[in-house]
Short mmCIF file of C-alpha atoms in Angstrom, two decimals:
data_model
loop_
_atom_site.label_atom_id
_atom_site.label_comp_id
_atom_site.label_asym_id
_atom_site.label_seq_id
_atom_site.Cartn_x
_atom_site.Cartn_y
_atom_site.Cartn_z
CA MET A 12 -93.17 106.23 47.72
CA LEU A 13 -89.80 105.08 48.02
CA LYS A 14 -88.32 107.40 45.49
CA LYS A 15 -89.75 110.30 47.57
CA LEU A 16 -88.39 109.02 51.00
CA TRP A 17 -84.93 108.68 49.52
CA LYS A 18 -85.09 112.36 48.20
CA VAL A 19 -86.15 113.57 51.45
CA LYS A 20 -83.17 111.44 53.05
CA ILE A 21 -80.59 112.82 50.47
CA ARG A 22 -81.98 116.27 51.35
CA LEU A 23 -81.53 115.71 55.07
CA VAL A 24 -77.82 114.24 54.36
CA THR A 25 -76.98 117.42 52.20
CA LEU A 26 -78.48 120.24 55.01
CA ILE A 27 -76.49 118.46 57.59
CA LEU A 28 -73.14 118.19 55.55
CA LEU A 29 -73.83 121.97 54.80
CA MET A 30 -74.33 122.74 58.44
CA VAL A 31 -70.82 120.92 59.68
CA ILE A 32 -69.01 122.85 56.70
CA GLY A 33 -70.32 125.81 57.63
CA ALA A 34 -69.63 125.81 61.15
CA GLY A 35 -66.25 124.63 60.35
CA ALA A 36 -65.33 127.27 58.09
CA VAL A 37 -66.80 129.78 61.10
CA PHE A 38 -64.26 128.05 63.84
CA MET A 39 -61.11 128.30 61.08
CA ALA A 40 -61.71 132.06 60.40
CA GLN A 41 -62.13 132.80 63.77
CA ILE A 42 -58.73 131.17 64.86
CA GLY A 43 -57.39 132.91 61.66
CA VAL A 44 -56.90 130.34 59.20
CA PHE A 45 -57.86 132.04 56.13
CA GLY A 46 -55.67 135.23 57.68
CA PHE A 47 -58.25 136.89 59.20
CA LYS A 48 -60.53 136.53 62.07
CA PHE A 49 -64.24 137.04 62.82
CA GLY A 50 -64.87 138.94 66.61
CA PHE A 51 -67.65 136.50 67.63
CA TRP A 52 -65.06 134.87 70.04
CA LYS A 53 -62.95 136.82 71.84
CA GLU A 54 -60.21 135.54 74.13
CA PRO A 55 -60.34 136.70 77.86
CA THR A 56 -57.57 139.75 78.32
CA THR A 57 -55.71 139.85 81.30
CA SER A 58 -54.97 143.70 82.63
CA VAL A 59 -51.77 144.21 84.40
CA ASN A 60 -51.06 146.79 86.95
CA VAL A 61 -47.45 147.38 86.64
CA SER A 62 -46.45 149.58 89.49
CA VAL A 63 -48.56 146.65 91.70
CA THR A 64 -46.09 144.02 89.60
CA VAL A 65 -43.10 146.03 90.24
CA LYS A 66 -44.03 146.45 94.42
CA LYS A 67 -44.03 143.04 94.37
CA THR A 68 -40.41 142.62 93.49
CA LEU A 69 -39.27 145.23 95.53
CA PRO A 70 -37.61 144.31 98.66
CA ILE A 71 -39.16 145.32 102.06
CA SER A 72 -35.93 145.51 104.22
CA GLU A 73 -33.27 147.75 104.27
CA ILE A 74 -31.09 148.29 100.98
CA ASN A 75 -27.72 149.01 101.63
CA GLY A 76 -25.86 151.68 98.76
CA LEU A 77 -22.57 152.20 100.28
CA ALA A 78 -20.11 150.89 102.97
CA VAL A 79 -17.34 153.41 104.26
CA SER A 80 -14.80 153.40 107.18
CA ALA A 81 -14.42 155.80 109.65
CA GLU A 82 -11.81 156.94 111.95
CA LYS A 83 -12.33 159.27 114.82
CA VAL A 84 -9.67 161.03 116.95
CA ILE A 85 -11.03 161.14 120.52
CA GLU A 86 -10.15 163.78 123.49
CA SER A 87 -11.47 162.70 126.81
CA GLU A 88 -11.16 165.00 129.49
CA LYS A 89 -12.74 165.02 133.12
CA ASP A 90 -11.91 167.80 135.70
CA GLY A 91 -10.06 166.81 139.01
CA LEU A 92 -7.85 167.84 141.68
CA PRO A 93 -4.15 167.25 140.16
CA ILE A 94 -3.85 164.48 142.96
CA ILE A 95 -6.55 162.99 143.49
CA GLY A 96 -8.73 163.06 140.55
CA GLY A 97 -9.03 164.01 136.85
CA LYS A 98 -8.50 161.98 133.48
CA LYS A 99 -7.32 162.96 130.22
CA MET A 100 -7.33 159.97 127.38
CA LEU A 101 -6.35 160.47 123.24
CA ILE A 102 -7.64 157.89 121.59
CA VAL A 103 -8.32 156.70 117.91
CA ALA A 104 -11.16 154.43 117.32
CA ASN A 105 -12.59 153.08 114.07
CA TRP A 106 -16.15 152.35 112.67
CA ARG A 107 -17.71 150.54 109.52
CA VAL A 108 -20.87 152.61 108.37
CA LYS A 109 -23.38 151.88 106.20
CA LEU A 110 -25.54 154.32 103.92
CA GLY A 111 -28.79 153.19 102.83
CA ILE A 112 -32.71 153.03 102.49
CA ASP A 113 -35.55 151.66 103.98
CA GLY A 114 -37.23 149.50 100.98
CA SER A 115 -40.77 149.63 102.59
CA LYS A 116 -40.76 152.94 102.10
CA ILE A 117 -40.31 153.32 98.38
CA LYS A 118 -43.17 154.75 96.50
CA MET A 119 -43.60 153.23 92.81
CA THR A 120 -46.28 154.97 90.37
CA ALA A 121 -46.59 153.70 86.58
CA ASP A 122 -47.65 155.66 83.81
CA ASP A 123 -48.59 153.78 81.19
CA THR A 124 -49.48 156.44 78.69
CA ASN A 125 -46.04 157.84 78.88
CA HIS A 126 -44.72 154.41 79.85
CA THR A 127 -42.59 155.74 82.70
CA ILE A 128 -42.19 154.15 86.28
CA THR A 129 -41.38 156.97 88.97
CA ALA A 130 -39.61 155.71 92.10
CA GLU A 131 -39.47 157.91 95.29
CA LEU A 132 -36.98 156.94 97.18
CA PRO A 133 -37.05 157.57 101.19
CA ALA A 134 -34.26 159.57 102.97
CA LEU A 135 -30.90 158.17 103.19
CA LYS A 136 -29.99 157.25 106.59
CA VAL A 137 -27.22 155.16 108.53
CA THR A 138 -28.26 151.18 108.47
CA SER A 139 -25.27 150.22 110.23
CA LEU A 140 -22.41 151.36 112.43
CA GLU A 141 -20.06 148.92 113.84
CA GLN A 142 -16.90 149.43 115.72
CA VAL A 143 -14.04 147.88 114.04
CA GLY A 144 -11.20 146.55 116.46
CA THR A 145 -10.03 147.68 119.59
CA PRO A 146 -9.76 151.45 120.36
CA HIS A 147 -6.02 152.65 120.44
CA VAL A 148 -5.22 155.01 123.29
CA TYR A 149 -2.16 157.10 122.19
CA SER A 150 -1.88 159.04 125.35
CA GLN A 151 -3.07 159.34 128.61
CA SER A 152 -2.89 161.07 132.21
CA GLY A 153 -4.49 160.91 135.46
CA SER A 154 -3.96 161.30 139.30
CA LEU A 155 -1.95 158.62 140.89
CA LEU A 156 -5.34 157.81 142.81
CA ASP A 157 -7.44 157.41 139.49
CA ASN A 158 -6.02 155.04 137.05
CA TYR A 159 -7.84 154.36 133.60
CA SER A 160 -9.66 151.57 132.68
CA SER A 161 -11.22 149.82 129.85
CA GLN A 162 -14.60 151.02 130.66
CA ASP A 163 -13.35 154.71 130.54
CA VAL A 164 -12.14 154.04 126.86
CA LEU A 165 -15.56 152.55 126.06
CA ASP A 166 -17.31 155.53 127.24
CA ALA A 167 -15.27 158.00 125.47
CA VAL A 168 -15.75 156.15 122.38
CA ASN A 169 -19.34 155.57 122.54
CA THR A 170 -20.12 159.35 123.13
CA LYS A 171 -18.84 159.54 119.55
CA ARG A 172 -21.16 157.09 117.80
CA ASP A 173 -23.86 159.91 116.71
CA SER A 174 -20.81 162.46 115.74
CA VAL A 175 -19.38 159.59 113.46
CA LYS A 176 -23.20 159.04 112.04
CA SER A 177 -23.48 162.64 111.52
CA THR A 178 -20.20 163.08 109.50
CA VAL A 179 -20.35 160.22 107.44
CA LEU A 180 -24.37 161.03 106.50
CA ASP A 181 -23.98 164.53 105.96
CA ASP A 182 -21.00 164.15 103.35
CA LYS A 183 -21.91 164.77 99.56
CA ASP A 184 -19.69 162.27 97.99
CA TYR A 185 -20.83 159.70 100.08
CA ARG A 186 -24.69 160.49 99.79
CA GLN A 187 -24.09 160.39 95.86
CA GLN A 188 -22.21 157.12 95.98
CA ALA A 189 -24.97 155.53 98.05
CA PHE A 190 -27.88 156.82 95.97
CA ASP A 191 -26.28 155.74 92.61
CA SER A 192 -25.54 152.17 94.08
CA ILE A 193 -29.31 151.81 95.09
CA LYS A 194 -30.60 153.13 91.92
CA ASN A 195 -28.65 150.70 90.01
CA MET A 196 -29.63 147.66 92.37
CA LEU A 197 -33.50 148.99 91.78
CA THR A 198 -33.17 149.50 87.97
CA SER A 199 -32.01 145.77 87.50
CA ILE A 200 -34.98 144.82 90.38
CA ILE A 201 -37.57 146.50 88.62
CA ASN A 202 -36.33 145.94 85.07
CA ALA A 203 -37.01 142.20 85.79
CA ALA A 204 -40.34 142.50 86.53
CA PRO A 205 -42.77 141.27 83.55
CA GLY A 206 -43.18 143.88 80.77
CA VAL A 207 -40.98 146.70 82.21
CA ALA A 208 -37.54 146.00 80.35
CA GLY A 209 -37.73 148.12 77.06
CA ASN A 210 -41.06 149.21 77.47
CA TYR A 211 -40.80 151.80 80.60
CA LYS A 212 -38.26 154.35 81.35
CA ILE A 213 -37.22 154.07 85.20
CA ILE A 214 -37.20 157.77 87.01
CA TYR A 215 -36.01 158.25 90.31
CA THR A 216 -36.82 160.90 92.69
CA THR A 217 -35.30 161.49 96.47
CA ALA A 218 -37.97 162.66 99.44
CA GLN A 219 -37.38 165.38 101.27
#
């Protein structure tokens, strides 16, 4: 009787050992200890939307690409009688003009098949126009009863603000320099996003 119990005990211990060894072998195969893996246990995969990731890195405010100095010669004249009215001034004023885009309007799409990222840039605009220094009056003439004032000069200068904006914004060289600077800046920002640098080509288009 004791011999039978002893044999059963030995068989039970052997079976348990075999189960433990088998489970250990499966686990080691799964993690690749033997140079291959079984597909019983798959690690969870995370899908990354590149365009969403890149958009989160983009600035949402204005992006300046170029700052230039603009000088304007202003002729201001108001008609009147030679003695009791009329003004004529020749003024030179200077501005600091910045060209840029609205960062919140950049449209970004990613093509995972062709490994490209397309960034559609909004139209270039004047983001800042600041008068530099005090306008210089080179010549002036007026009636005996109607002298010039600082407000007269300021009014004459302010009438040319839109003209200065248009002159700078319409300059092809300024536009090219501004866009080149913006693209270089955005390329650095986009490539800093996870998984982009070395894997995706960045293509820029401009909204009409």
